[in-house]
Short mmCIF file of C-alpha atoms in Angstrom, two decimals:
data_model
loop_
_atom_site.label_atom_id
_atom_site.label_comp_id
_atom_site.label_asym_id
_atom_site.label_seq_id
_atom_site.Cartn_x
_atom_site.Cartn_y
_atom_site.Cartn_z
CA UNK A 61 31.78 -58.00 21.73
CA UNK A 62 35.09 -56.96 21.16
CA UNK A 63 36.92 -57.40 17.79
CA UNK A 64 39.78 -59.04 19.65
CA UNK A 65 39.64 -60.55 23.09
CA UNK A 66 42.74 -61.06 25.37
CA UNK A 67 43.04 -62.35 29.00
CA UNK A 68 44.10 -59.10 30.79
CA UNK A 69 45.61 -61.55 33.59
CA UNK A 70 47.99 -60.77 35.35
CA UNK A 71 49.68 -64.10 34.86
CA UNK A 72 52.68 -65.09 37.22
CA UNK A 73 55.31 -67.86 36.29
CA UNK A 74 58.44 -69.41 37.57
CA UNK A 75 61.29 -68.60 35.85
CA UNK A 76 62.05 -71.37 33.28
CA UNK A 77 58.39 -72.16 32.85
CA UNK A 78 56.45 -72.42 29.38
CA UNK A 79 54.03 -69.47 28.85
CA UNK A 80 50.98 -69.37 26.69
CA UNK A 81 49.39 -66.03 25.87
CA UNK A 82 46.29 -66.28 23.49
CA UNK A 83 43.91 -64.22 21.91
CA UNK A 84 40.64 -64.78 19.89
CA UNK A 85 38.91 -62.67 17.29
CA UNK A 86 35.70 -62.15 15.47
CA UNK A 87 36.81 -60.38 12.09
CA UNK A 88 37.52 -63.01 9.42
CA UNK A 89 39.14 -60.68 7.36
CA UNK A 90 42.29 -60.26 9.35
CA UNK A 91 45.42 -61.66 7.70
CA UNK A 92 48.12 -60.31 9.72
CA UNK A 93 48.73 -61.12 13.17
CA UNK A 94 51.40 -59.61 15.42
CA UNK A 95 52.55 -59.86 19.08
CA UNK A 96 54.05 -56.89 20.82
CA UNK A 97 56.13 -56.34 24.21
CA UNK A 98 55.68 -53.66 26.33
CA UNK A 99 57.77 -52.87 28.85
CA UNK A 100 56.51 -50.26 31.74
CA UNK A 101 56.66 -46.41 30.29
CA UNK A 102 57.89 -47.81 26.91
CA UNK A 103 56.35 -48.00 23.47
CA UNK A 104 55.81 -51.53 22.36
CA UNK A 105 58.36 -53.65 20.57
CA UNK A 106 57.54 -55.94 17.97
CA UNK A 107 58.32 -59.52 18.55
CA UNK A 108 56.58 -61.68 16.34
CA UNK A 109 54.83 -61.21 12.91
CA UNK A 110 52.72 -63.87 10.97
CA UNK A 111 50.78 -63.82 7.68
CA UNK A 112 47.72 -66.14 7.60
CA UNK A 113 47.69 -69.53 9.77
CA UNK A 114 50.64 -71.27 10.62
CA UNK A 115 53.46 -71.51 13.27
CA UNK A 116 56.54 -69.03 13.25
CA UNK A 117 59.59 -69.47 15.79
CA UNK A 118 62.32 -67.04 16.78
CA UNK A 119 64.42 -68.12 19.54
CA UNK A 120 62.25 -68.89 22.77
CA UNK A 121 59.29 -67.62 20.76
CA UNK A 122 56.72 -69.63 18.88
CA UNK A 123 53.52 -67.75 17.20
CA UNK A 124 50.72 -69.88 16.41
CA UNK A 125 47.71 -68.62 13.97
CA UNK A 126 44.37 -70.65 13.62
CA UNK A 127 42.25 -68.92 11.54
CA UNK A 128 39.82 -71.64 11.31
CA UNK A 129 39.21 -71.02 15.13
CA UNK A 130 39.98 -67.35 14.65
CA UNK A 131 42.81 -68.06 17.64
CA UNK A 132 46.30 -67.12 17.89
CA UNK A 133 48.81 -67.71 20.48
CA UNK A 134 52.52 -66.96 21.44
CA UNK A 135 54.65 -69.39 23.70
CA UNK A 136 57.59 -68.14 25.48
CA UNK A 137 59.97 -71.02 26.32
CA UNK A 138 62.36 -70.87 29.11
CA UNK A 139 60.76 -67.75 30.46
CA UNK A 140 63.29 -65.57 32.11
CA UNK A 141 62.75 -62.48 34.43
CA UNK A 142 63.57 -60.05 31.67
CA UNK A 143 60.40 -61.09 29.83
CA UNK A 144 57.96 -59.77 32.40
CA UNK A 145 56.11 -57.36 30.51
CA UNK A 146 52.54 -56.65 28.91
CA UNK A 147 51.97 -58.72 25.85
CA UNK A 148 49.68 -56.92 23.15
CA UNK A 149 48.03 -59.10 20.38
CA UNK A 150 47.48 -57.12 17.16
CA UNK A 151 45.72 -57.96 13.69
CA UNK A 152 45.15 -56.27 10.52
CA UNK A 153 43.03 -56.90 7.52
CA UNK A 154 45.09 -56.49 4.39
CA UNK A 155 48.44 -55.15 3.13
CA UNK A 156 48.69 -51.37 2.82
CA UNK A 157 48.25 -49.01 5.63
CA UNK A 158 45.67 -50.64 7.64
CA UNK A 159 44.82 -49.83 11.20
CA UNK A 160 45.85 -52.42 13.75
CA UNK A 161 43.28 -53.91 16.15
CA UNK A 162 44.77 -54.46 19.56
CA UNK A 163 43.67 -56.81 22.02
CA UNK A 164 43.90 -55.47 25.44
CA UNK A 165 47.18 -56.87 26.86
CA UNK A 166 48.25 -59.18 29.08
CA UNK A 167 50.34 -58.56 32.39
CA UNK A 168 52.67 -61.31 32.40
CA UNK A 169 55.63 -61.80 35.59
CA UNK A 170 58.49 -64.14 35.47
CA UNK A 171 59.17 -64.76 39.15
CA UNK A 172 62.90 -65.76 39.43
CA UNK B 26 64.47 -54.40 13.02
CA UNK B 27 63.13 -51.13 12.05
CA UNK B 28 64.06 -48.52 14.23
CA UNK B 29 61.35 -45.41 15.49
CA UNK B 30 62.56 -42.31 17.77
CA UNK B 31 60.38 -39.73 19.72
CA UNK B 32 61.24 -36.60 20.99
CA UNK B 33 61.02 -35.30 23.32
CA UNK B 34 60.69 -38.68 25.66
CA UNK B 35 58.98 -36.31 28.60
CA UNK B 36 57.52 -32.72 28.96
CA UNK B 37 55.93 -31.09 31.58
CA UNK B 38 54.13 -27.76 30.68
CA UNK B 39 51.60 -25.30 32.03
CA UNK B 40 48.29 -25.37 30.65
CA UNK B 41 47.42 -23.33 27.88
CA UNK B 42 50.77 -23.68 26.27
CA UNK B 43 51.28 -26.17 23.09
CA UNK B 44 53.67 -28.75 23.05
CA UNK B 45 55.38 -30.54 19.80
CA UNK B 46 56.31 -34.23 19.76
CA UNK B 47 58.60 -35.37 16.81
CA UNK B 48 58.36 -39.06 15.52
CA UNK B 49 61.06 -40.24 13.09
CA UNK B 50 61.84 -43.65 11.33
CA UNK B 51 65.67 -43.85 11.61
CA UNK B 52 66.23 -46.48 8.92
CA UNK B 53 63.41 -46.69 6.76
CA UNK B 54 60.73 -44.39 5.08
CA UNK B 55 57.71 -44.29 6.32
CA UNK B 56 54.39 -43.07 4.09
CA UNK B 57 52.13 -43.93 6.86
CA UNK B 58 52.52 -43.08 10.76
CA UNK B 59 50.07 -43.54 13.19
CA UNK B 60 49.76 -41.65 16.67
CA UNK B 61 48.35 -43.42 19.73
CA UNK B 62 47.60 -42.34 23.25
CA UNK B 63 47.75 -44.52 26.22
CA UNK B 64 46.30 -44.34 29.70
CA UNK B 65 47.79 -46.24 32.49
CA UNK B 66 46.94 -50.07 32.46
CA UNK B 67 45.03 -49.40 29.36
CA UNK B 68 45.84 -50.76 25.60
CA UNK B 69 46.70 -48.22 22.87
CA UNK B 70 43.84 -45.92 21.75
CA UNK B 71 44.55 -44.61 18.11
CA UNK B 72 44.42 -41.00 17.47
CA UNK B 73 44.96 -40.50 13.87
CA UNK B 74 46.65 -41.93 10.70
CA UNK B 75 49.42 -39.53 9.71
CA UNK B 76 50.10 -39.86 5.71
CA UNK B 77 52.88 -38.10 4.16
CA UNK B 78 51.93 -34.93 1.85
CA UNK B 79 48.40 -35.01 2.98
CA UNK B 80 46.44 -34.30 5.76
CA UNK B 81 45.66 -36.62 8.75
CA UNK B 82 42.87 -38.70 9.45
CA UNK B 83 41.27 -38.58 12.67
CA UNK B 84 39.32 -41.37 14.83
CA UNK B 85 36.05 -40.46 15.57
CA UNK B 86 36.27 -37.99 19.06
CA UNK B 87 39.92 -36.41 18.58
CA UNK B 88 39.72 -32.91 18.09
CA UNK B 89 41.84 -32.28 14.88
CA UNK B 90 42.27 -28.60 16.05
CA UNK B 91 43.61 -29.69 19.23
CA UNK B 92 46.17 -32.40 18.25
CA UNK B 93 47.59 -31.03 15.04
CA UNK B 94 49.74 -33.45 12.86
CA UNK B 95 52.09 -32.95 10.31
CA UNK B 96 53.77 -35.37 8.00
CA UNK B 97 56.19 -33.24 5.76
CA UNK B 98 58.71 -35.71 4.93
CA UNK B 99 58.92 -39.50 4.69
CA UNK B 100 60.63 -40.06 8.10
CA UNK B 101 59.27 -37.17 10.30
CA UNK B 102 56.07 -36.40 11.63
CA UNK B 103 54.67 -34.39 14.28
CA UNK B 104 52.24 -33.96 16.91
CA UNK B 105 51.31 -30.94 18.52
CA UNK B 106 49.07 -30.58 21.41
CA UNK B 107 47.57 -27.30 21.40
CA UNK B 108 46.63 -25.01 24.30
CA UNK B 109 47.30 -28.33 26.60
CA UNK B 110 45.14 -28.99 29.73
CA UNK B 111 45.85 -31.13 32.77
CA UNK B 112 43.21 -33.65 30.93
CA UNK B 113 45.72 -34.09 28.03
CA UNK B 114 48.22 -35.67 30.15
CA UNK B 115 48.96 -39.08 29.00
CA UNK B 116 51.37 -41.30 27.12
CA UNK B 117 51.80 -40.36 23.41
CA UNK B 118 53.19 -43.15 21.03
CA UNK B 119 53.77 -42.89 17.47
CA UNK B 120 54.35 -45.87 15.12
CA UNK B 121 55.65 -45.94 11.32
CA UNK B 122 54.40 -48.57 9.07
CA UNK B 123 57.32 -50.46 7.64
CA UNK B 124 56.96 -53.16 5.02
CA UNK B 125 53.50 -55.01 6.28
CA UNK B 126 53.22 -54.17 10.21
CA UNK B 127 54.05 -50.79 12.50
CA UNK B 128 57.11 -50.27 14.53
CA UNK B 129 56.56 -48.13 17.26
CA UNK B 130 58.45 -45.21 19.24
CA UNK B 131 59.63 -45.16 22.89
CA UNK B 132 56.89 -42.69 23.79
CA UNK B 133 56.43 -39.22 25.22
CA UNK B 134 55.09 -38.96 28.60
CA UNK B 135 53.11 -35.53 28.54
CA UNK B 136 52.34 -33.77 32.08
CA UNK B 137 50.13 -30.52 31.92
CA UNK B 138 50.09 -28.74 35.05
#
């Protein structure tokens, strides 16, 4: 079993829809949770960063962390064609120079 | 947000030559940088952790003599692929530790002929 599981998709939704992306994990020591967006042939771009459990909102993006269920989510409201990319969840265990553990990434396509 | 640059963005070289890739944190200092490799349609694979002023820590299976890493300053880390071969062709991405998370560079596409 992988430490972080993420549905690879591909996921296609119409423009304007709400998108839900999810990851589950097995390591209860993970404390920091991130979502990155990666366009083709580009480096990952940090979208959201959350510490421990709770919700965080930034514009059209909302990140949720449920440590009791070891489950994290990223919601995208009013999805746009420019949101079409691969979304990677990542997490690590404590403050400092810890390595990130990544999900496999979900390929998302927003259909105009 | 924090900005990380990489140079070059793309390089083509002949088999047997060495290639150097630079990773710079432009608006923050990073005592730790990371080097990743990514194959098409796959997630990132960590190659090594680079700490300023000390030797890099390589992941299992990564040849340290082939992938030389130098982190000489708080804003610059370099990856040198020595005696490159076609199987080294890949997308190489660096990241820099800024605060509590990592910020990634735009990546370098290496093609070895």
